[in-house]
mmCIF file of C-alpha atoms in Angstrom:
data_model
loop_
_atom_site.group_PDB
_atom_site.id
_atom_site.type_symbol
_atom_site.label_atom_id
_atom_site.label_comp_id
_atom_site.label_asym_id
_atom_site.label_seq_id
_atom_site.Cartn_x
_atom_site.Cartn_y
_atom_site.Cartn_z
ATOM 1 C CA UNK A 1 -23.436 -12.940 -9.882
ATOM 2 C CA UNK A 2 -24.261 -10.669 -7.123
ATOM 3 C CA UNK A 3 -21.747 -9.991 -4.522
ATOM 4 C CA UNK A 4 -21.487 -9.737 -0.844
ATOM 5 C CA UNK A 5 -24.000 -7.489 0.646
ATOM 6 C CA UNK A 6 -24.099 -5.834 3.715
ATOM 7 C CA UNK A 7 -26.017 -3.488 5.841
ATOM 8 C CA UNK A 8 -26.430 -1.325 7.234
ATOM 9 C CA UNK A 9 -23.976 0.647 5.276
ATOM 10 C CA UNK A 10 -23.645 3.397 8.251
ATOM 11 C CA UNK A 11 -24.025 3.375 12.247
ATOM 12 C CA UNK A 12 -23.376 5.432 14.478
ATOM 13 C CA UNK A 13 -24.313 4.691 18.299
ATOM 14 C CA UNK A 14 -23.805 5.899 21.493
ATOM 15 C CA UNK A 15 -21.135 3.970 23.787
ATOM 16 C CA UNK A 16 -22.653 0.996 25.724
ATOM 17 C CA UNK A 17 -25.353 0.444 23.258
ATOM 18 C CA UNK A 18 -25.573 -2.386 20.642
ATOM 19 C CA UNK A 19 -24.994 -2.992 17.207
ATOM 20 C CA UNK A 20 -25.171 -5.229 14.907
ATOM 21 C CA UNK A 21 -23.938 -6.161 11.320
ATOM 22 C CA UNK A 22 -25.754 -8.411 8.450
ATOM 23 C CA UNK A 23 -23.846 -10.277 5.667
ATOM 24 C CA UNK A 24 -24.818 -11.913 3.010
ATOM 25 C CA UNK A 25 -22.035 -14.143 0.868
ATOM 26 C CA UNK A 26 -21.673 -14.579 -2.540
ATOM 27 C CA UNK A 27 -24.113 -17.797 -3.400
ATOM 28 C CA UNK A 28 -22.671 -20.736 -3.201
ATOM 29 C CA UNK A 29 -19.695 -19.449 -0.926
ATOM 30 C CA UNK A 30 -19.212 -21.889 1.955
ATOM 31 C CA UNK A 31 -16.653 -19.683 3.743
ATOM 32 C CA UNK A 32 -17.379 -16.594 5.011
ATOM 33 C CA UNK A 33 -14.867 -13.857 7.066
ATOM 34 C CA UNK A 34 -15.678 -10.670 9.044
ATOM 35 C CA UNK A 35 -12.652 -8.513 9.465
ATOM 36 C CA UNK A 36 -12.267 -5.052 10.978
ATOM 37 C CA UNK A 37 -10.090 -2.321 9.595
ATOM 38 C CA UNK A 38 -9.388 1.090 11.781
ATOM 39 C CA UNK A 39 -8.218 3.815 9.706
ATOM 40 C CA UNK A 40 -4.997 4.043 8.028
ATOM 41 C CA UNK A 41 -4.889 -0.048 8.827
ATOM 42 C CA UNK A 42 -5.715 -2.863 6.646
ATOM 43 C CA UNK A 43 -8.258 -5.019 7.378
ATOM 44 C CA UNK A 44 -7.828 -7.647 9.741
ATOM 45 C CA UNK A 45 -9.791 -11.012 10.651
ATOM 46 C CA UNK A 46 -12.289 -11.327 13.545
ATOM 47 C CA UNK A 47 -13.829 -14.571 12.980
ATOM 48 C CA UNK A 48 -14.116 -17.039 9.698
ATOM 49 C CA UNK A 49 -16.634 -19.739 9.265
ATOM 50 C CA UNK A 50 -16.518 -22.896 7.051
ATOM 51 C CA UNK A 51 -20.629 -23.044 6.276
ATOM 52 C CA UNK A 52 -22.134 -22.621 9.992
ATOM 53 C CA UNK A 53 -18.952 -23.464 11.939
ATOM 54 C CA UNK A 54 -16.668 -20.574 13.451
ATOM 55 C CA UNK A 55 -13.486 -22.861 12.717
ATOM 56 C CA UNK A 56 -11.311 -19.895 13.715
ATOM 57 C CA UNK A 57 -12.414 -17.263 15.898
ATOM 58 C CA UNK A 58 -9.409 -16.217 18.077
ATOM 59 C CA UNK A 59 -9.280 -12.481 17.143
ATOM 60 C CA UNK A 60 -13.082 -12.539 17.995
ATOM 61 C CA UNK A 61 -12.863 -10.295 21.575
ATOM 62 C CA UNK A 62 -15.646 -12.736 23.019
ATOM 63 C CA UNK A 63 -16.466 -10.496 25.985
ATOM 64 C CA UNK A 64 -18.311 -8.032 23.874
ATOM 65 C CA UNK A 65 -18.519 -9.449 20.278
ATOM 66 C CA UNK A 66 -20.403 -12.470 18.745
ATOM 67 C CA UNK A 67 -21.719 -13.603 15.490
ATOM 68 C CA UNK A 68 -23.163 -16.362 13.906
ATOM 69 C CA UNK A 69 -24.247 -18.061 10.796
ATOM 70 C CA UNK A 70 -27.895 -19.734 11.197
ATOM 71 C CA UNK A 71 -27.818 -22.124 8.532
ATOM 72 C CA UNK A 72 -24.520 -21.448 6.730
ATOM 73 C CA UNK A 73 -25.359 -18.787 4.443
ATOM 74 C CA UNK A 74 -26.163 -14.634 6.309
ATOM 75 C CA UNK A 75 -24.214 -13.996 9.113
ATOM 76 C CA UNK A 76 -24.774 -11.603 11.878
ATOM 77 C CA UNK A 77 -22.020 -9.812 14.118
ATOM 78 C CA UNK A 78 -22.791 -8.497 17.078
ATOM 79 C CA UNK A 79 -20.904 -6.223 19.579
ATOM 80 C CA UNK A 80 -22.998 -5.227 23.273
ATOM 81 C CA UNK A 81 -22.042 -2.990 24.321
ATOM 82 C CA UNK A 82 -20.157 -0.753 22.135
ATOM 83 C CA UNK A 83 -16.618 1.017 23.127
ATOM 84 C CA UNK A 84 -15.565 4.059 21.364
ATOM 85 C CA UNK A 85 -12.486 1.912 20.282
ATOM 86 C CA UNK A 86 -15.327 -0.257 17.942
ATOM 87 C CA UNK A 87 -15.201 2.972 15.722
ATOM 88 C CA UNK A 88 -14.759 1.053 12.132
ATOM 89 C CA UNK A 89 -14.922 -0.436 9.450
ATOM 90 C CA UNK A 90 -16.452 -4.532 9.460
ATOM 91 C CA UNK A 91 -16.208 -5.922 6.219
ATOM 92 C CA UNK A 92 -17.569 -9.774 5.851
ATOM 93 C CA UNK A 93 -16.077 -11.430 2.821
ATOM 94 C CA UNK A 94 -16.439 -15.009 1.531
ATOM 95 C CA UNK A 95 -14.429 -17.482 -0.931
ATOM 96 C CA UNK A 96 -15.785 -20.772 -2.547
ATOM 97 C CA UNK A 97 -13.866 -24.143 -0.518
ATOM 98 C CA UNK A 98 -11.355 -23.886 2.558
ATOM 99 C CA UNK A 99 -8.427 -24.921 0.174
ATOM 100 C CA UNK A 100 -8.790 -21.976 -2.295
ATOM 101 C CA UNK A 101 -5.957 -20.516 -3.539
ATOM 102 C CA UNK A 102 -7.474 -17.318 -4.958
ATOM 103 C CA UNK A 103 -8.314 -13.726 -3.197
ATOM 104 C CA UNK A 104 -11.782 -13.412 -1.659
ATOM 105 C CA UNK A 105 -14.842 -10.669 -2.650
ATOM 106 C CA UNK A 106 -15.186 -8.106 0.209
ATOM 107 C CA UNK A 107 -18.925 -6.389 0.543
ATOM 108 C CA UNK A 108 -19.022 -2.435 0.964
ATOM 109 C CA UNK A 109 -18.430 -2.647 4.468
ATOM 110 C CA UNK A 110 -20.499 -1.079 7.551
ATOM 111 C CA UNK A 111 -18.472 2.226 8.842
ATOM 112 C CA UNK A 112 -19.403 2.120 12.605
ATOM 113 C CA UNK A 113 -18.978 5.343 14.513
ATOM 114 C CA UNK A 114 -19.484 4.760 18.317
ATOM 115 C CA UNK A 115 -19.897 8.517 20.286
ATOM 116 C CA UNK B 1 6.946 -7.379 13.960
ATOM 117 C CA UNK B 2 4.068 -7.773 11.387
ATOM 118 C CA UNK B 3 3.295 -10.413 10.176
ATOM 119 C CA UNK B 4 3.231 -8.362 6.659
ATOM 120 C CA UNK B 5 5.166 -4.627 6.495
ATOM 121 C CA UNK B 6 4.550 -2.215 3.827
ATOM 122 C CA UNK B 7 5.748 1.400 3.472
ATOM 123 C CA UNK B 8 2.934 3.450 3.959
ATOM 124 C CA UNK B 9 3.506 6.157 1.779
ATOM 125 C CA UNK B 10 2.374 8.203 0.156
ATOM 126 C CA UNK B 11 4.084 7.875 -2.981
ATOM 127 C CA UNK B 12 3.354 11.171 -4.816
ATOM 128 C CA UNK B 13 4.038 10.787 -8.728
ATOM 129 C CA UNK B 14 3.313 12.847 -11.973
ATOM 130 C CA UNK B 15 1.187 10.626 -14.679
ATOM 131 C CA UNK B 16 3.083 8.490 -17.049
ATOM 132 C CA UNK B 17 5.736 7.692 -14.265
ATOM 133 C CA UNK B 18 6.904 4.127 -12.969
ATOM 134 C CA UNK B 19 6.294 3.639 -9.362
ATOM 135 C CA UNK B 20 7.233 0.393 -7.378
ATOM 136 C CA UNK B 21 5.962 -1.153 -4.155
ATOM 137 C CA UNK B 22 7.594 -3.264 -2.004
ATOM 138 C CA UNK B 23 6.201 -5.708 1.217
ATOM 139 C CA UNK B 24 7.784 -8.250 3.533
ATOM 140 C CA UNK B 25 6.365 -11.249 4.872
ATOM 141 C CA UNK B 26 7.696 -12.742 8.671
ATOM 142 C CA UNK B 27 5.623 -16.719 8.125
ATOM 143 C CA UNK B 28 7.807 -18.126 5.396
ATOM 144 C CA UNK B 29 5.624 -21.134 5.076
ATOM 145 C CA UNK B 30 3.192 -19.041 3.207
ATOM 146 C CA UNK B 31 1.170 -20.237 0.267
ATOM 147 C CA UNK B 32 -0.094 -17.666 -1.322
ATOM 148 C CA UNK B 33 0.329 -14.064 -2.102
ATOM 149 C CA UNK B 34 -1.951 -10.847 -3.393
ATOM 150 C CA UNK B 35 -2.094 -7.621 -4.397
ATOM 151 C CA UNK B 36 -5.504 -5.895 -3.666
ATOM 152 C CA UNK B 37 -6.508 -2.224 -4.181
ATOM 153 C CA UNK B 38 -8.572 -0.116 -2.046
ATOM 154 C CA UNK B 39 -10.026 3.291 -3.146
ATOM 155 C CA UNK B 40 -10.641 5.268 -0.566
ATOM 156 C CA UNK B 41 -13.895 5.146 1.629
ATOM 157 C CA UNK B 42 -14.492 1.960 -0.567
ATOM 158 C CA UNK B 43 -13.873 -1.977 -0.082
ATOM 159 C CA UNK B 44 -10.877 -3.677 -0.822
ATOM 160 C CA UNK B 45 -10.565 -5.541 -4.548
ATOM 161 C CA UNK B 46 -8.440 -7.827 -5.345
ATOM 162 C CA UNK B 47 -5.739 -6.263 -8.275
ATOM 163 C CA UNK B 48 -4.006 -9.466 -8.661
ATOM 164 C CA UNK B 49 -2.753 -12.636 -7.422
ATOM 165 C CA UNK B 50 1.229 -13.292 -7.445
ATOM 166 C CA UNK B 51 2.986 -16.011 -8.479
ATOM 167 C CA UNK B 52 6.550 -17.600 -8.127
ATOM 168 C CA UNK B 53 7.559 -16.909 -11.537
ATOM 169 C CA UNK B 54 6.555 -13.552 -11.602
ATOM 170 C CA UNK B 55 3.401 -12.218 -13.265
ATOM 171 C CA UNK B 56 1.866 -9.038 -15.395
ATOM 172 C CA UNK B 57 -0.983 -7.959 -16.329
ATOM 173 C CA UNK B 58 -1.178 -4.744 -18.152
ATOM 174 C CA UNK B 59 0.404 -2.303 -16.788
ATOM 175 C CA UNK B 60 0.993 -3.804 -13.254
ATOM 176 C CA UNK B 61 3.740 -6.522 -12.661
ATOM 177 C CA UNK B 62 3.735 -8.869 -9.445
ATOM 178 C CA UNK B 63 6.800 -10.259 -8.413
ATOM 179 C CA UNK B 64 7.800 -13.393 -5.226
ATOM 180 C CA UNK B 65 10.624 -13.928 -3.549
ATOM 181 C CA UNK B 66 10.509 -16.712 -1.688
ATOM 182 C CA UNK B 67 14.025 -16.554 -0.436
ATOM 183 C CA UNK B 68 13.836 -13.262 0.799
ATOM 184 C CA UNK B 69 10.227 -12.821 1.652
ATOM 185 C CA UNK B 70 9.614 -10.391 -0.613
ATOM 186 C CA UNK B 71 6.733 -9.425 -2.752
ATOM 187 C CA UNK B 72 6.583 -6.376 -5.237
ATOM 188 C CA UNK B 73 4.256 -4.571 -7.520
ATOM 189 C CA UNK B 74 5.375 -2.679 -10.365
ATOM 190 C CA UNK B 75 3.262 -0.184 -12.072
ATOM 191 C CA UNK B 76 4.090 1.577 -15.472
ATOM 192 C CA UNK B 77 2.687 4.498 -17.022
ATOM 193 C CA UNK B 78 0.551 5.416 -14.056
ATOM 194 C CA UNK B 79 -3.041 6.766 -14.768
ATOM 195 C CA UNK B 80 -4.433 9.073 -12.039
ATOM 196 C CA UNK B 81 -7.064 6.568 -12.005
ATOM 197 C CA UNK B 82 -4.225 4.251 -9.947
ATOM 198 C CA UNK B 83 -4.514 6.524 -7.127
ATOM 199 C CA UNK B 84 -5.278 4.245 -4.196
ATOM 200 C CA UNK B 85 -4.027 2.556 -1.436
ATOM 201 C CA UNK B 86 -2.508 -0.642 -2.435
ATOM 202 C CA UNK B 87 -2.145 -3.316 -0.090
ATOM 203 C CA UNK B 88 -0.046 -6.078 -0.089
ATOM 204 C CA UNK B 89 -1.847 -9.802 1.299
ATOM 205 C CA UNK B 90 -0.359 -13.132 2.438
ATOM 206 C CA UNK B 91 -2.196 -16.008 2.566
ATOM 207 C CA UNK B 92 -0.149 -18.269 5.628
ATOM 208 C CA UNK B 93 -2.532 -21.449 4.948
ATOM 209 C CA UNK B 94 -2.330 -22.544 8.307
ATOM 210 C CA UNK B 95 -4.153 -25.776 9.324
ATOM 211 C CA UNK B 96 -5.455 -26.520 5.892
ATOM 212 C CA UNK B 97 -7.853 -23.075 5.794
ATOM 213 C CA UNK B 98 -7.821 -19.827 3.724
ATOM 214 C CA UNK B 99 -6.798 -16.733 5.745
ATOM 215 C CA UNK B 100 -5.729 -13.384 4.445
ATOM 216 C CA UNK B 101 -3.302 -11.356 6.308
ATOM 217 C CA UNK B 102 -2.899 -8.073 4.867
ATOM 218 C CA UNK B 103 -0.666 -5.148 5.130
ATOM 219 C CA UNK B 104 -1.241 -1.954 6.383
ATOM 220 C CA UNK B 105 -0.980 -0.680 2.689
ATOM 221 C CA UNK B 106 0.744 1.491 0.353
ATOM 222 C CA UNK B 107 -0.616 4.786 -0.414
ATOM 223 C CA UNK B 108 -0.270 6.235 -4.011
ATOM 224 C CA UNK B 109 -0.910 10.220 -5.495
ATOM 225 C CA UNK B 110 -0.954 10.164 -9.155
ATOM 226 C CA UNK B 111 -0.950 13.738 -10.410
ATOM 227 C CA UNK B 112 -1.400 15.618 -13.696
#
């Protein structure tokens, strides 16, 4: 089965510009999670949707990021305009059901450098 | 405090050594608990999941404690393959939905 892909794999941007980040879950994965991890941190959770709903979305900084999920399958996030404290890494991950109780597949991740 | 703590490291070992990592967890109503592995510059992968009664597989050994909020990992005869930052993941359950908290990780050297 293929995994979670994203792009772009690399960005880097100047501050005040904006970005944005494609996912696409493993098929038939309902739920789908972006997370950010800054270096020498593990990742943590921006937003998680349950098919096209964003059922929790309170680490989301909603002045400057959004994201959605047309349809409940690729997701987009979206940050305008860019901060030099954006510098890192988004990975979008996604698990089968809300009530698993197994680990979730991580894509590659998109290493954002803002300058 | 965090909601899950990890030493950071780095544990610096010769191959063929036993290293152990400890984590703490502050929600004690958590459900579920990981270990995944991330190789540097690379995307985190889940190693294993952990269970109440303890589990292995291989050379790696998970281990719960509920009571304490406590979660280990135990590797044996370490490869320099196992270099990696480990990191531990706690799965709080909260309002019916899967979420992953995870630690700030555990960095390991395996030398020759």
């Amino acid at each position: 089965e293929a995994g979670v892909v994203q792009s772009p794999r690399y960005k880097i941007i100047e501050k005040k510009q904006p970005v944005a980040f494609w996912c696409n879950p493993i098929s038939g994965h309902n739920t789908l999670y972006w997370y950010r991890q800054n270096l020498g941190q593990g990742p943590e959770l921006l937003i998680r949707y349950e098919n096209e709903e964003a059922v929790d979305d309170s680490q989301l900084p909603k002045d400057r990021f959004s994201a959605e999920r047309l349809k409940g399958v690729d997701s987009t996030l979206k940050i305008q305009p860019a901060e030099l404290g954006d510098s890192a890494v988004y990975l979008c991950a996604s698990s089968r059901g809300q009530t698993t109780n197994y680990g979730y597949t991580f894509g590659s991740g998109t290493r954002l450098t803002v300058v | 405090r965090k909601e899950v703590e990890q030493d950071p490291g780095p544990f610096n070992v010769p191959e063929g050594a036993t290293v152990a990592f400890n984590c703490t967890y502050s929600n004690s109503a958590s459900q579920s608990f990981f270990w995944y592995r991330q190789d540097c510059r690379k995307e985190p992968k889940l190693l294993m999941s952990v269970y109440s009664s303890g589990n292995e597989d291989g050379r790696f050994t998970a281990q719960l404690n509920r009571a304490s909020q406590y979660i280990s990992l135990l590797i044996r005869d370490s490869k320099l393959s196992d270099s990696a930052t480990y990191l531990c993941v706690v799965n709080p359950f909260s309002g019916g939905y899967n979420k992953l908290i995870f630690g700030a990780g555990t960095r390991l050297a395996v030398h020759p």
